[in-house]
Coordinates of C-alpha atoms in Angstrom, one line a residue:
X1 CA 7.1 33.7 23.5
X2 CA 3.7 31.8 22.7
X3 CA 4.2 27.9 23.4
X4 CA 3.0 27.4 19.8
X5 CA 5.9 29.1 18.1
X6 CA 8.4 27.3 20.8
X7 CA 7.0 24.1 19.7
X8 CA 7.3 24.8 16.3
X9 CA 11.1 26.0 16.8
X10 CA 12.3 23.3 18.5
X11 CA 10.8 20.5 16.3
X12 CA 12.3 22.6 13.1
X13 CA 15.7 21.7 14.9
X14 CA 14.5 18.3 15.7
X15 CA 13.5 17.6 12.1
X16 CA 17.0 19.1 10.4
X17 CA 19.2 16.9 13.2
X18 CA 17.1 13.4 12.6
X19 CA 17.4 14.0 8.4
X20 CA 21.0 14.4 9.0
X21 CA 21.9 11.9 11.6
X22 CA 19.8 9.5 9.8
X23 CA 21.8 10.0 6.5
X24 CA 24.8 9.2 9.0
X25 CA 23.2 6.2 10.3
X26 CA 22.3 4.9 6.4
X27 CA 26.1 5.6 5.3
X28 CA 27.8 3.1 8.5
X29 CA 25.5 0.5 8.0
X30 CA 26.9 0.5 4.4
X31 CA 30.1 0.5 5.9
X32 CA 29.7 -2.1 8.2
X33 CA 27.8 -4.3 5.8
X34 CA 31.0 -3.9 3.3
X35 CA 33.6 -5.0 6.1
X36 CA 31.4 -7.9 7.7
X37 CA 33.3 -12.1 6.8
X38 CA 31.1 -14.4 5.8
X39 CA 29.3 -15.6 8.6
X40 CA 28.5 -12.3 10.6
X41 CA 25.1 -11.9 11.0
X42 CA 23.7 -8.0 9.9
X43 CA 21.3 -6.7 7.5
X44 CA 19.2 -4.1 6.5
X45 CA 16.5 -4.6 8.6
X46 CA 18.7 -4.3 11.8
X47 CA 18.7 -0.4 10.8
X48 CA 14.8 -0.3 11.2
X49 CA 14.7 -1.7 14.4
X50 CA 17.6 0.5 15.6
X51 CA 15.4 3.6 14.9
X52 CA 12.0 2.1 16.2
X53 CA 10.2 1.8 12.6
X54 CA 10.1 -1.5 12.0
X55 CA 6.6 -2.1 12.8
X56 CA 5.7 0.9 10.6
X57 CA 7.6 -0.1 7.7
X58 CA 5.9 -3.9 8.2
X59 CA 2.5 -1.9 7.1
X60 CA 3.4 -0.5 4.0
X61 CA 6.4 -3.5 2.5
X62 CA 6.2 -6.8 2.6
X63 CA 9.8 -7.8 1.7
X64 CA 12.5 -6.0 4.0
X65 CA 15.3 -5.9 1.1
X66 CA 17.7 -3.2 0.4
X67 CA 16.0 -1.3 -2.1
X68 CA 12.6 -1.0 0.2
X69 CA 14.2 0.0 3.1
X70 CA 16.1 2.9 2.1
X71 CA 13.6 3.9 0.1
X72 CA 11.4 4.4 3.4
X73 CA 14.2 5.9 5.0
X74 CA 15.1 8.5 2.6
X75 CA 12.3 9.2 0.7
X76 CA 8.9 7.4 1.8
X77 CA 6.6 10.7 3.4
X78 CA 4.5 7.8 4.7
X79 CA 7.4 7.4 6.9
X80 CA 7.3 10.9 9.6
X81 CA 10.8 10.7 10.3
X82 CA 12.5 10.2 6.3
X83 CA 14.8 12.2 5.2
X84 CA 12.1 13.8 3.0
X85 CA 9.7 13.9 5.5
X86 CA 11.6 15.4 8.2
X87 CA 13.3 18.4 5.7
X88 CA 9.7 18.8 4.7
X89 CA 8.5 19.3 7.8
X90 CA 11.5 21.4 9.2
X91 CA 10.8 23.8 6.0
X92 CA 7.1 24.5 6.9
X93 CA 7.9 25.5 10.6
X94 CA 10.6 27.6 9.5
X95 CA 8.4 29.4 6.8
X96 CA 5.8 30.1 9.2
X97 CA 7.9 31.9 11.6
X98 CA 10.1 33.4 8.9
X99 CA 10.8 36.9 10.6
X100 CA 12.1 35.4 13.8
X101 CA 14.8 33.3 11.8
X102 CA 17.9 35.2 10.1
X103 CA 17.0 35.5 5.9
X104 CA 19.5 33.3 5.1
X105 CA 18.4 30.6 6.8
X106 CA 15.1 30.4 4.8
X107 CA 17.2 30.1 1.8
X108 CA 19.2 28.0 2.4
X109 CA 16.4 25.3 4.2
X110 CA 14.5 25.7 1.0
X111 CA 17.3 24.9 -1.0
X112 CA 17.7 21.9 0.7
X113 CA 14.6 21.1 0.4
X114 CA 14.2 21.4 -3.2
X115 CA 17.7 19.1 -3.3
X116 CA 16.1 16.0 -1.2
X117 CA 13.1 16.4 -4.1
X118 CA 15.2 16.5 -6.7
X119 CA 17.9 13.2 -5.7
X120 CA 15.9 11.6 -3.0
X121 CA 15.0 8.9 -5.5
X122 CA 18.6 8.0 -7.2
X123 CA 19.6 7.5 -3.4
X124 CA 17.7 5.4 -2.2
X125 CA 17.6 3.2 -5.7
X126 CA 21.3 3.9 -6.9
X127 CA 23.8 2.4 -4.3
X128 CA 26.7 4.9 -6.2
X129 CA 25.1 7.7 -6.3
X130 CA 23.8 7.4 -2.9
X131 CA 26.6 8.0 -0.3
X132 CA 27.3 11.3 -2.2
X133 CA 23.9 12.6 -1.8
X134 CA 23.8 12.1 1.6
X135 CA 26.3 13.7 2.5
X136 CA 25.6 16.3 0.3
X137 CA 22.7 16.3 3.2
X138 CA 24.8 16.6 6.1
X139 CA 27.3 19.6 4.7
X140 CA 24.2 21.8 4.0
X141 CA 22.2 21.1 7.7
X142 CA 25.9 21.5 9.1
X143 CA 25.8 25.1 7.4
X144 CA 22.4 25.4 8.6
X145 CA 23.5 24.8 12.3
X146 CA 26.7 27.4 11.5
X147 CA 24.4 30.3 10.2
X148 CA 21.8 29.9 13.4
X149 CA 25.1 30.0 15.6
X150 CA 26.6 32.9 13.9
X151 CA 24.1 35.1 12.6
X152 CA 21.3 34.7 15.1
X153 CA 21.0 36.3 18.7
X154 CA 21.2 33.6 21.5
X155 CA 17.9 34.7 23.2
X156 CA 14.9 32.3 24.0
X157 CA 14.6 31.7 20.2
X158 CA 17.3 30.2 19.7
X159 CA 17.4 28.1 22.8
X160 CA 14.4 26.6 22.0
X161 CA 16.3 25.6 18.8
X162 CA 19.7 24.4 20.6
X163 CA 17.0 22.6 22.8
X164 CA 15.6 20.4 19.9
X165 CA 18.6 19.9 18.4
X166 CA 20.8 18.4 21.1
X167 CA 17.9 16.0 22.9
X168 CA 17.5 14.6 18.9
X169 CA 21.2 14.8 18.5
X170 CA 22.2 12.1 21.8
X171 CA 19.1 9.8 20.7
X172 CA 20.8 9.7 17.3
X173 CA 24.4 9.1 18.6
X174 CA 23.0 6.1 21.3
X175 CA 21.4 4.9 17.7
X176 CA 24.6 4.9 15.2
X177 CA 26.8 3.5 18.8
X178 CA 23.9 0.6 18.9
X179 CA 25.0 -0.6 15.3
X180 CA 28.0 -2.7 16.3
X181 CA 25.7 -4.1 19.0
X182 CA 23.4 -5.8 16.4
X183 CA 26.6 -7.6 14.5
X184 CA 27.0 -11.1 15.8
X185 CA 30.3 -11.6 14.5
X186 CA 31.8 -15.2 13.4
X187 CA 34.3 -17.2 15.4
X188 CA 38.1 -16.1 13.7
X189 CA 40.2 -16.1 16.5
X190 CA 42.9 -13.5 15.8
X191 CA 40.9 -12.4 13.1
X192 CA 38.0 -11.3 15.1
X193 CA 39.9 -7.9 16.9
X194 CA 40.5 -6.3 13.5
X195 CA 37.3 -6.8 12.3
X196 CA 35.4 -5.0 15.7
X197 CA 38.4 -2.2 15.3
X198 CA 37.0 -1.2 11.8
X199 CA 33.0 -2.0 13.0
X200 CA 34.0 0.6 15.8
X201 CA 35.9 2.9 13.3
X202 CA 32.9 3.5 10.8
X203 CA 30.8 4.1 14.1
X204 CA 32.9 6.7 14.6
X205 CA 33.7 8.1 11.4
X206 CA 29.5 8.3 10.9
X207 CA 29.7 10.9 13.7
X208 CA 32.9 12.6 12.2
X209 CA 34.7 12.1 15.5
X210 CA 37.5 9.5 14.0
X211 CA 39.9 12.4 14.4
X212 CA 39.0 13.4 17.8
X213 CA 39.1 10.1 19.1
X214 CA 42.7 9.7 17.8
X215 CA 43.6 12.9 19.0
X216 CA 41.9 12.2 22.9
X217 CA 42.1 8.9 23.6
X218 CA 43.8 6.6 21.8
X219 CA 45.2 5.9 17.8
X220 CA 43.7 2.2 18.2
X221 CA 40.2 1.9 18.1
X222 CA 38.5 -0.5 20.8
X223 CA 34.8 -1.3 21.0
X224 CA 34.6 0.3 25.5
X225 CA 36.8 3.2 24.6
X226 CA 34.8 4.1 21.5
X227 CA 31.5 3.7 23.8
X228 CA 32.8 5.9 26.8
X229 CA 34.1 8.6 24.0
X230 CA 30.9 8.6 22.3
X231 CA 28.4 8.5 25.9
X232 CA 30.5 10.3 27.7
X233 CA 33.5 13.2 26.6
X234 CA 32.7 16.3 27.8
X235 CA 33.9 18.2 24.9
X236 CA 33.1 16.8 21.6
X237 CA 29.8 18.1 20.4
X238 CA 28.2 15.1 19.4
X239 CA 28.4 12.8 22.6
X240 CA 25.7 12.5 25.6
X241 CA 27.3 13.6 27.9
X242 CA 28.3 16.6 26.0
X243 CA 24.8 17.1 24.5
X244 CA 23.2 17.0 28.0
X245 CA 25.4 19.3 28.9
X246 CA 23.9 21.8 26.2
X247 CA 20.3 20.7 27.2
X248 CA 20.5 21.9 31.0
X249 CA 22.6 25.2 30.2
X250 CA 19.4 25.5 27.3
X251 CA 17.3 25.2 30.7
X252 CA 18.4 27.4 32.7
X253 CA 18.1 30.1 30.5
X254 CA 14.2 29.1 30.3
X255 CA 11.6 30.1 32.7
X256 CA 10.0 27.4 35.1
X257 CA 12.8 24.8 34.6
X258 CA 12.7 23.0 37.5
X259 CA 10.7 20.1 36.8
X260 CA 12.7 19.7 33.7
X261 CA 16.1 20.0 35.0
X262 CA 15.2 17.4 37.4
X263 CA 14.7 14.9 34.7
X264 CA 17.5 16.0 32.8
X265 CA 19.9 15.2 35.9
X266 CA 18.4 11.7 36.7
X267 CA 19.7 11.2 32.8
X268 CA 22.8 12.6 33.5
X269 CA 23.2 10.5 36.8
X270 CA 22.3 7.1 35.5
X271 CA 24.3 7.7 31.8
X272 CA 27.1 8.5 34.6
X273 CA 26.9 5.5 36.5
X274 CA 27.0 3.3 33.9
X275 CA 30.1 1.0 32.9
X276 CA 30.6 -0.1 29.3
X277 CA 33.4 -2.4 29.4
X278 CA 33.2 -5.5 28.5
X279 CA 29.5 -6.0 27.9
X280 CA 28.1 -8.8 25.8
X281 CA 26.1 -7.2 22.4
X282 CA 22.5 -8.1 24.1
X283 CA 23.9 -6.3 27.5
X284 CA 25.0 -3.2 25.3
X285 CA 21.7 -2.7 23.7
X286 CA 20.0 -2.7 26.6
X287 CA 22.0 -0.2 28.0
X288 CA 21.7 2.2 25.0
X289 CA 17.9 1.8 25.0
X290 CA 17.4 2.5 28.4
X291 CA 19.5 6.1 27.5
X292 CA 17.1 6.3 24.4
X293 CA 14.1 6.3 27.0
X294 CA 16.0 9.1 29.5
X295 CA 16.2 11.4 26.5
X296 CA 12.7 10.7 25.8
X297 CA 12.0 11.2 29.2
X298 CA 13.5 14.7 28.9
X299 CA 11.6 15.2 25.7
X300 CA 8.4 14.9 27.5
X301 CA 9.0 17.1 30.5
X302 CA 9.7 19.9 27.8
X303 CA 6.6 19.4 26.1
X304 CA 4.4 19.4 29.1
X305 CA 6.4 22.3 30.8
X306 CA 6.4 24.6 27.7
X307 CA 3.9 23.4 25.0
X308 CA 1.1 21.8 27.0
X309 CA 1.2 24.0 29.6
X310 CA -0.4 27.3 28.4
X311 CA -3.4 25.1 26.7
X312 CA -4.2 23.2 29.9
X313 CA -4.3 26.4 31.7
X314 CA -6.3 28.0 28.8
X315 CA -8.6 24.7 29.2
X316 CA -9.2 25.3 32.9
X317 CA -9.1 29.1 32.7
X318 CA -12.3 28.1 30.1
X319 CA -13.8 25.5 32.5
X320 CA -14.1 27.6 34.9
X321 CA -15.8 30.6 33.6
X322 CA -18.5 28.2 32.4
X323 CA -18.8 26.7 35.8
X324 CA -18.7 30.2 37.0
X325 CA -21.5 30.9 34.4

């Protein structure tokens, strides 16, 4: 496979993962902003800073209200990774290697395109309208994800695909986790436990594990147990540890893995060796950014094994016949 198409592959799944995961992450901060006292400390612009755009959106708004905001993260292309941009960009790589992809799925990613244009805007401006739409935009990438898994052979196509998807999908999860971090909460007394039960329950009702968690650990929902479900259950689909998982069997199907694999195991070791109980907030979100760099770690070694790798050996390959010369 040419590194150019496996680029283009992998950031097609990259693109449909962040547009969904960031309609989760808009949908429980309106959750948690609706259950926070008077007296907690959250707003909007806590949700830029959580996905590293806050400096980006400081160029192009002055006021960080509401309104702007989400109109930057739904539906501002100035913004790479909006919910427009990203479906926009997902739909070109996908048209331009339409006959490796099942027919369907070209459809159906056009479709959703052509939705996003169509209610992008009465999202981000109408607060009633908005938690439909956007979830609306999860259903169809989570039919997106079902039609690659069932109608598409599991060759190096798609791994490059499950590749993309899964490093994006545990950056996104460390993200939505890192919410109840940024709430400094008010003094209540017995008050204050109920109040971090349903912060921690709209976390996990963002990643539609609620039922899981009941089901696995436990029917009340407390801020460690929440944290170790989300970083590190083997079995649900949208955790670390469980994404991880996907990226090294991804790996191993790949040639020349090594250097790769070895990142993704340092990641795996320090995610591992980590204890969430009983942090403080500032402790908490320290810890989930230093994941967020792992995974970004792992994102690197992939592009410089597989997509940088054939041009810098084209470049030398070049340099050398005009030394040669």
């Amino acid at each position: 496979m040419l590194s150019r198409v496996a680029e283009n592959l992998y950031w097609m799944a990259r693109y449909l993962e962040r547009a969904e995961n960031t309609a989760r992450l808009i949908n429980t901060t309106t959750d948690v902003l609706l259950d926070l006292p008077k007296g907690a400390s959250f707003g909007w612009d806590i949700l830029l800073k959580l996905v590293g755009l806050d400096e980006l959106f400081e160029e192009h708004y002055r006021e960080a209200n509401e309104s702007n905001i989400l109109r930057f993260l739904i539906q501002d292309e100035r913004n790479p990774s909006a919910i427009v941009s990203s479906i926009r960009r997902a739909r070109e790589n996908s048209r331009t290697f339409r006959e490796i992809l099942p027919k369907e799925f070209w459809e159906r990613v056009n479709g959703l395109y052509l939705y996003v244009q169509g209610f992008a805007s009465s999202a981000a401006q109408n607060r009633a309208q908005r938690y439909e739409v956007l979830n609306h935009i999860i259903e169809r990438n989570q039919s997106l994800a079902g039609l690659l898994i069932s109608c598409m052979s599991h060759d190096l196509v798609y791994e490059f695909i499950r590749l993309g998807r899964n490093i994006e999908r545990a950056d996104m999860t460390t993200r939505i986790a890192d919410i109840n971090a940024a709430v400094l909460l008010p003094r209540q007394g017995g008050a204050l436990e109920p109040l971090q039960e349903r912060l921690w329950m709209s976390v996990l009702k963002a990643l539609s594990a609620y039922q899981m968690y009941r089901r696995h650990v436990d029917v009340h929902v407390r801020g460690h147990a929440v944290l170790n479900y989300l970083l590190l259950d083997p079995h649900f689909p949208r955790t670390v540890r469980h994404c991880l998982s996907e990226i090294e069997e991804c790996l191993a199907m790949l040639p020349n893995h090594k250097e790769v694999m070895k990142v993704t195991r340092r990641t795996w070791r320090r995610l591992t060796g980590l204890r969430w109980e009983g942090l403080a907030p500032a402790v908490l979100h320290e810890y989930l950014d230093q994941v967020q760099t792992d995974l970004g770690a792992i994102h690197v070694a992939v592009s410089n094994q597989y997509f940088y790798f054939y041009m810098r050996q084209q470049q030398t390959t070049s340099t050398a016949r005009v030394v040669n010369e």
